[in-house]
């Protein structure tokens, strides 16, 4: 098994929706990862399309840097429509 | 967050706020170790759990029963894989996990060390063993470790089919001949107490439970889950028209729950220690399957390598 890399599996449940991460599995290569993902993650019509990505190819943000990365969005309330007061006379916008 | 809190305290605050912990987040070593033990034990149980049932795939009484049992056993293989993957996010690799199972260092649920003597046992396993597992797993959908919780949600969706197919087997047999009904009663007599043992020792004898509950790895105590299982199961037995092998089992009006007799914990610890009816057989079957499948793993790697080289040489020619 040491020789089998880890693949992260993404499934599109139906057209119109994103591929979504569902878990991971080991396989000898990407082709086998798709076959295994089909057996492991779509036994009950959960998907119509599979993406597999070798786990080592994913670069992830560091949880320790979460504050620096994501907190700046918190005080930018003017990016949301509710920040703007509209006159009562205006019914729809 | 200010520095007056230690890492442990900050972690506990996140847990108290019902935040999920993800793979790359900081966590106390003991939290990580407890999870590795619990989730891998859960994974091993799914994999070993296929063995008592596989005995009956070729002996199923009809093609419909055979298809359902095959699908159930395949699900269990899948559940084992979800859980192994979740365990691996904690920084242990698959080979180590398999090694721990095969050397006996890691445990699996003791229930699978009991034999499946008749077709009714397959029904009893689905109804009682899967029923007990579901009770535990539904609570674990809210466990604090994200990858484990997500695996549990997926498993719970698939598991209710397992319990129903078991109950359906028993229901059909109970409507059959006297001999068939006796088979059901015999199977239930044998599986009832081991099913209650699946929830683990009583709360006052379960030293690690308090910490696991505090970390929200476990969401309900062993005794709470066991009581829920008994309360859910007794009415189902009445519909089957069979008895449960406990003379002290009785509805308690005051509590609104069923009272039940004491569990034989000596038997439980004997089976955990390796002295159950099938411990050696189960582990031997597991090791044999792994060793005899080695050539498949090797061939897959060789084939993948060949495909890669072929692609490279195609590129070179082009």
Coordinates of C-alpha atoms in Angstrom, one line a residue:
Chain A
X1 CA 0.0 0.0 0.0
X2 CA 3.0 2.3 0.6
X3 CA 3.3 2.3 -3.2
X4 CA -0.2 3.5 -3.7
X5 CA -0.6 7.3 -3.5
X6 CA -3.5 9.0 -1.8
X7 CA -6.1 10.6 -4.1
X8 CA -8.7 13.2 -3.0
X9 CA -12.0 12.5 -4.6
X10 CA -14.5 15.1 -5.9
X11 CA -18.0 14.2 -7.1
X12 CA -20.6 16.2 -9.1
X13 CA -23.9 14.9 -7.9
X14 CA -25.8 16.3 -10.9
X15 CA -25.2 18.7 -13.7
X16 CA -25.6 22.3 -12.6
X17 CA -23.8 21.6 -9.3
X18 CA -20.1 21.9 -8.4
X19 CA -17.8 18.9 -7.9
X20 CA -17.6 18.6 -4.1
X21 CA -14.9 16.9 -2.0
X22 CA -16.2 13.6 -0.6
X23 CA -13.1 11.9 0.9
X24 CA -10.0 10.2 -0.2
X25 CA -8.7 6.8 -1.2
X26 CA -5.5 5.0 -2.3
X27 CA -5.0 3.8 -5.8
X28 CA -2.0 2.7 -8.0
X29 CA -2.8 5.5 -10.5
X30 CA -5.4 8.1 -11.4
X31 CA -7.4 5.8 -13.6
X32 CA -7.7 3.2 -10.8
X33 CA -8.6 6.0 -8.4
X34 CA -11.6 6.8 -10.6
X35 CA -12.7 3.2 -10.7
X36 CA -12.3 2.9 -6.9
X37 CA -14.1 6.2 -6.3
X38 CA -17.0 4.9 -8.4
X39 CA -17.3 1.8 -6.1
X40 CA -16.6 3.6 -2.9
X41 CA -18.5 6.9 -3.3
X42 CA -21.3 6.4 -5.9
X43 CA -23.0 3.1 -5.0
X44 CA -26.4 4.9 -4.7
X45 CA -26.5 7.4 -7.5
X46 CA -24.5 10.0 -5.6
X47 CA -22.7 11.2 -8.7
X48 CA -22.5 11.7 -12.5
X49 CA -18.9 12.9 -12.7
X50 CA -15.7 12.2 -10.7
X51 CA -12.5 14.2 -10.3
X52 CA -9.5 12.7 -8.6
X53 CA -6.4 14.7 -7.6
X54 CA -3.3 13.2 -6.0
X55 CA -3.3 14.6 -2.5
X56 CA 0.3 15.7 -2.7
X57 CA -0.6 18.1 -5.5
X58 CA -3.0 20.1 -3.4
X59 CA -1.6 23.3 -1.8
X60 CA -3.6 24.3 1.2
X61 CA -3.8 27.4 3.3
X62 CA -2.3 27.1 6.7
X63 CA -4.8 27.1 9.6
X64 CA -2.4 29.3 11.6
X65 CA -2.7 32.0 9.0
X66 CA -6.5 31.9 9.0
X67 CA -6.8 35.2 10.9
X68 CA -4.5 37.1 8.5
X69 CA -6.2 35.6 5.5
X70 CA -9.9 35.8 6.4
X71 CA -10.4 38.3 9.2
X72 CA -10.0 41.4 6.9
X73 CA -13.3 40.5 5.2
X74 CA -15.1 40.8 8.5
X75 CA -15.1 44.6 8.8
X76 CA -16.0 45.3 5.2
X77 CA -19.7 45.5 5.7
X78 CA -20.0 47.9 2.7
X79 CA -19.5 44.9 0.5
X80 CA -23.0 43.6 1.4
X81 CA -26.2 45.1 0.0
X82 CA -27.8 45.5 3.5
X83 CA -25.2 48.2 4.3
X84 CA -27.0 50.7 2.0
X85 CA -30.2 52.4 3.3
X86 CA -32.8 52.9 0.7
X87 CA -35.7 55.3 0.9
X88 CA -39.0 53.8 2.1
X89 CA -40.6 54.9 -1.1
X90 CA -38.4 52.5 -3.1
X91 CA -40.1 49.1 -3.2
X92 CA -37.7 47.0 -5.1
X93 CA -33.9 47.1 -5.8
Chain B
X1 CA -7.7 35.3 20.8
X2 CA -5.5 36.6 23.6
X3 CA -2.5 34.9 25.0
X4 CA -4.0 34.4 28.5
X5 CA -5.3 31.1 27.3
X6 CA -3.1 28.0 26.7
X7 CA -3.4 26.1 23.5
X8 CA -5.4 23.4 25.3
X9 CA -7.8 26.0 26.7
X10 CA -8.3 27.6 23.3
X11 CA -8.9 24.1 21.8
X12 CA -11.5 23.4 24.5
X13 CA -13.2 26.7 23.8
X14 CA -13.6 25.8 20.2
X15 CA -15.1 22.5 21.1
X16 CA -17.5 24.1 23.6
X17 CA -18.7 26.4 20.8
X18 CA -19.5 23.3 18.7
X19 CA -16.7 24.2 16.2
X20 CA -15.5 21.2 14.2
X21 CA -11.8 20.4 14.3
X22 CA -10.2 19.8 10.9
X23 CA -7.1 17.8 10.0
X24 CA -4.5 20.5 10.0
X25 CA -5.8 22.4 13.1
X26 CA -3.8 22.2 16.3
X27 CA -5.1 19.5 18.6
X28 CA -3.8 18.0 21.9
X29 CA -1.8 14.8 21.4
X30 CA -4.2 12.9 23.6
X31 CA -7.1 14.0 21.4
X32 CA -5.3 12.8 18.3
X33 CA -4.3 9.5 19.9
X34 CA -7.8 8.9 21.2
X35 CA -9.3 9.5 17.8
X36 CA -6.7 7.3 16.0
X37 CA -7.6 4.5 18.4
X38 CA -11.4 5.0 18.1
X39 CA -11.7 5.7 14.4
X40 CA -9.3 2.9 13.4
X41 CA -11.0 0.4 15.7
X42 CA -14.3 1.5 14.0
X43 CA -12.7 0.9 10.6
X44 CA -11.3 -2.5 11.6
X45 CA -14.8 -3.5 12.8
X46 CA -16.3 -2.7 9.5
X47 CA -13.7 -4.8 7.7
X48 CA -13.8 -7.8 10.1
X49 CA -17.6 -7.4 10.2
X50 CA -17.7 -8.6 6.6
X51 CA -16.4 -12.1 7.6
X52 CA -19.3 -13.5 9.7
X53 CA -21.7 -12.5 6.9
X54 CA -19.6 -13.7 3.9
X55 CA -20.2 -17.2 5.2
X56 CA -23.8 -16.9 4.1
X57 CA -23.5 -15.2 0.7
X58 CA -23.4 -18.5 -1.1
X59 CA -26.0 -20.0 1.2
X60 CA -28.6 -17.3 0.9
X61 CA -32.1 -18.8 0.4
X62 CA -33.0 -16.7 -2.7
X63 CA -31.3 -14.5 -5.3
X64 CA -33.0 -11.5 -3.8
X65 CA -31.5 -12.2 -0.3
X66 CA -28.2 -12.9 -1.9
X67 CA -28.1 -9.6 -3.8
X68 CA -29.1 -7.7 -0.7
X69 CA -26.5 -9.4 1.5
X70 CA -23.8 -8.8 -1.1
X71 CA -24.7 -5.1 -1.2
X72 CA -24.6 -4.9 2.5
X73 CA -21.2 -6.6 2.7
X74 CA -19.9 -4.3 0.0
X75 CA -21.2 -1.3 2.0
X76 CA -19.2 -2.5 5.0
X77 CA -16.0 -2.6 2.9
X78 CA -16.8 0.9 1.8
X79 CA -17.4 2.0 5.4
X80 CA -14.1 0.6 6.4
X81 CA -12.5 2.7 3.6
X82 CA -14.2 5.9 4.6
X83 CA -13.0 5.4 8.2
X84 CA -9.4 4.4 7.3
X85 CA -9.2 7.6 5.2
X86 CA -10.5 9.6 8.1
X87 CA -7.9 8.0 10.4
X88 CA -5.1 8.8 7.9
X89 CA -5.9 12.5 8.2
X90 CA -4.6 12.2 11.7
X91 CA -1.1 11.4 10.6
X92 CA -1.0 7.6 10.5
X93 CA -0.7 5.7 7.3
X94 CA -2.8 2.8 6.0
X95 CA 0.0 0.2 6.3
X96 CA 0.5 1.0 10.0
X97 CA -3.2 0.6 10.6
X98 CA -3.4 -2.7 8.8
X99 CA -0.3 -3.9 10.7
X100 CA -2.0 -3.0 14.0
X101 CA -5.0 -5.0 13.2
X102 CA -3.1 -8.0 12.0
X103 CA -0.8 -8.1 15.0
X104 CA -3.6 -7.8 17.4
X105 CA -2.4 -4.4 18.7
X106 CA -5.6 -2.7 17.5
X107 CA -9.0 -4.1 18.5
X108 CA -12.2 -4.4 16.5
X109 CA -15.7 -4.8 17.9
X110 CA -16.0 -8.1 19.9
X111 CA -19.4 -8.9 18.4
X112 CA -17.7 -10.2 15.3
X113 CA -16.0 -13.0 17.2
X114 CA -19.3 -14.8 17.5
X115 CA -20.3 -17.4 14.9
X116 CA -23.2 -17.2 12.4
X117 CA -24.8 -20.7 12.8
X118 CA -27.9 -20.3 10.7
X119 CA -29.6 -18.0 8.1
X120 CA -31.5 -16.4 10.9
X121 CA -28.2 -15.2 12.3
X122 CA -27.9 -13.0 9.2
X123 CA -31.3 -11.5 10.1
X124 CA -30.4 -11.1 13.8
X125 CA -27.1 -9.4 12.9
X126 CA -28.8 -6.9 10.6
X127 CA -31.5 -6.1 13.2
X128 CA -29.6 -6.2 16.4
X129 CA -25.9 -5.7 15.6
X130 CA -26.5 -3.1 12.9
X131 CA -29.2 -1.6 15.0
X132 CA -26.8 -1.1 17.9
X133 CA -24.2 0.2 15.6
X134 CA -26.6 2.8 14.1
X135 CA -27.6 4.0 17.6
X136 CA -23.9 4.7 18.2
X137 CA -23.2 6.1 14.8
X138 CA -26.1 8.5 14.7
X139 CA -24.7 10.1 17.8
X140 CA -21.2 10.2 16.2
X141 CA -22.5 12.3 13.3
X142 CA -22.0 15.2 15.7
X143 CA -18.5 14.2 16.8
X144 CA -16.0 17.1 17.0
X145 CA -13.5 15.8 14.5
X146 CA -14.7 16.9 11.0
X147 CA -13.4 14.0 8.9
X148 CA -14.9 11.5 11.3
X149 CA -18.2 13.3 11.5
X150 CA -18.5 13.4 7.7
X151 CA -17.7 9.7 7.4
X152 CA -20.4 8.9 9.9
X153 CA -23.0 10.9 8.1
X154 CA -22.2 9.0 4.9
X155 CA -22.3 5.7 6.8
X156 CA -25.5 6.4 8.6
X157 CA -27.3 7.1 5.3
X158 CA -26.3 3.6 4.1
X159 CA -26.7 1.7 7.3
X160 CA -30.5 1.9 7.8
X161 CA -30.8 -0.4 4.8
X162 CA -28.7 -2.9 6.7
X163 CA -31.0 -3.0 9.6
X164 CA -34.2 -3.2 7.6
X165 CA -32.8 -6.1 5.4
X166 CA -32.1 -8.0 8.6
X167 CA -35.5 -7.3 10.2
X168 CA -37.1 -8.3 6.9
X169 CA -35.3 -11.6 7.0
X170 CA -36.6 -12.3 10.5
X171 CA -40.1 -11.0 9.8
X172 CA -40.4 -13.4 6.8
X173 CA -39.1 -16.4 8.9
X174 CA -41.4 -15.6 11.8
X175 CA -44.3 -15.9 9.4
X176 CA -43.0 -19.2 8.2
X177 CA -42.9 -22.7 9.8
X178 CA -42.5 -23.5 13.5
X179 CA -39.0 -24.6 12.7
X180 CA -38.1 -21.3 11.1
X181 CA -39.5 -19.3 14.0
X182 CA -37.4 -21.4 16.4
X183 CA -34.3 -20.6 14.3
X184 CA -35.1 -16.9 14.8
X185 CA -35.6 -17.3 18.5
X186 CA -32.4 -19.2 18.8
X187 CA -30.4 -16.6 16.8
X188 CA -31.9 -13.7 18.9
X189 CA -31.1 -15.5 22.1
X190 CA -27.5 -15.8 21.1
X191 CA -27.1 -12.2 19.7
X192 CA -29.1 -10.2 22.2
X193 CA -26.5 -9.9 25.0
X194 CA -23.4 -9.5 22.8
X195 CA -25.4 -6.6 21.1
X196 CA -25.9 -4.9 24.4
X197 CA -22.1 -5.3 25.1
X198 CA -21.3 -3.4 21.9
X199 CA -21.9 -0.1 23.7
X200 CA -18.9 -0.9 26.0
X201 CA -18.6 -1.1 29.7
X202 CA -21.0 0.7 32.1
X203 CA -20.2 4.4 32.5
X204 CA -18.8 3.9 36.0
X205 CA -16.3 1.4 34.6
X206 CA -15.3 3.3 31.5
X207 CA -12.4 5.5 32.6
X208 CA -11.8 7.3 29.3
X209 CA -15.4 8.2 28.6
X210 CA -15.5 11.5 30.6
X211 CA -12.6 13.0 28.6
X212 CA -14.0 11.8 25.3
X213 CA -17.4 13.4 26.2
X214 CA -15.6 16.6 27.2
X215 CA -13.8 16.7 23.8
X216 CA -17.1 15.8 22.2
X217 CA -15.5 12.8 20.5
X218 CA -18.3 10.9 22.0
X219 CA -21.7 12.7 22.3
X220 CA -23.6 10.2 24.5
X221 CA -22.3 7.8 27.2
X222 CA -22.2 4.0 26.8
X223 CA -25.2 3.5 29.2
X224 CA -27.3 6.3 27.5
X225 CA -26.8 4.7 24.1
X226 CA -27.5 1.2 25.4
X227 CA -30.7 2.3 27.1
X228 CA -31.8 4.0 23.8
X229 CA -31.1 0.8 21.9
X230 CA -33.1 -1.4 24.4
X231 CA -36.1 1.1 24.3
X232 CA -36.1 1.1 20.5
X233 CA -35.7 -2.7 20.1
X234 CA -38.2 -4.2 22.5
X235 CA -41.3 -3.1 20.5
X236 CA -39.6 -4.4 17.3
X237 CA -39.3 -7.8 19.0
X238 CA -42.9 -7.8 20.0
X239 CA -43.9 -7.2 16.3
X240 CA -41.8 -10.2 15.4
X241 CA -43.5 -12.2 18.1
X242 CA -40.4 -13.4 19.7
X243 CA -39.0 -13.0 23.2
X244 CA -35.7 -11.4 24.3
X245 CA -33.6 -13.6 26.6
X246 CA -33.8 -11.4 29.7
X247 CA -36.2 -12.3 32.6
X248 CA -35.6 -8.8 34.1
X249 CA -36.6 -6.9 31.0
X250 CA -39.6 -4.8 31.9
X251 CA -41.1 -1.5 31.1
X252 CA -40.5 1.0 33.9
X253 CA -43.5 3.4 34.0
X254 CA -41.7 5.8 36.3
X255 CA -38.7 6.2 34.1
X256 CA -40.6 5.8 30.8
X257 CA -37.8 3.3 29.8
X258 CA -37.1 -0.4 30.0
X259 CA -35.3 -1.9 32.9
X260 CA -33.0 -4.8 31.9
X261 CA -30.8 -7.4 33.6
X262 CA -27.1 -7.1 34.4
X263 CA -24.6 -7.8 31.6
X264 CA -22.1 -10.6 31.9
X265 CA -18.9 -8.4 31.7
X266 CA -16.7 -11.4 32.3
X267 CA -17.8 -12.8 28.9
X268 CA -17.2 -9.4 27.3
X269 CA -13.6 -9.1 28.7
X270 CA -12.9 -12.7 27.8
X271 CA -13.9 -12.0 24.1
X272 CA -11.9 -8.7 24.1
X273 CA -8.9 -10.6 25.4
X274 CA -9.0 -12.9 22.4
X275 CA -10.9 -15.9 23.9
X276 CA -14.2 -15.6 22.1
X277 CA -15.5 -18.4 19.9
X278 CA -14.0 -17.0 16.6
X279 CA -11.2 -14.6 17.5
X280 CA -8.5 -16.7 15.9
X281 CA -10.5 -17.6 12.9
X282 CA -11.5 -14.0 12.1
X283 CA -7.9 -12.6 12.3
X284 CA -6.5 -15.6 10.4
X285 CA -9.1 -15.0 7.6
X286 CA -8.2 -11.3 7.5
X287 CA -4.4 -11.9 7.4
X288 CA -4.8 -14.6 4.7
X289 CA -6.9 -12.3 2.5
X290 CA -4.3 -9.6 2.8
X291 CA -1.3 -11.9 2.1
X292 CA -3.0 -13.7 -0.8
X293 CA -4.0 -10.3 -2.3
X294 CA -0.4 -9.0 -2.3
X295 CA 0.1 -10.0 -5.9
X296 CA -2.9 -7.8 -6.9
X297 CA -1.4 -4.8 -5.2
X298 CA 2.0 -5.5 -6.8
X299 CA 0.4 -6.0 -10.3
X300 CA -1.5 -2.8 -10.0
X301 CA 1.6 -0.8 -9.3
X302 CA 3.4 -2.6 -12.2
X303 CA 0.5 -1.8 -14.6
X304 CA 0.3 1.8 -13.5
X305 CA 4.1 2.1 -14.1
X306 CA 3.8 0.6 -17.5
X307 CA 0.9 2.9 -18.5
X308 CA 2.9 5.9 -17.4
X309 CA 6.0 4.8 -19.4
X310 CA 3.8 4.2 -22.5
X311 CA 2.4 7.7 -22.2
X312 CA 5.9 9.1 -21.9
X313 CA 7.2 7.2 -25.0
X314 CA 4.1 8.4 -26.9
X315 CA 5.0 11.9 -26.1
X316 CA 8.6 11.3 -27.1
X317 CA 7.5 10.0 -30.5
X318 CA 5.1 12.8 -31.1

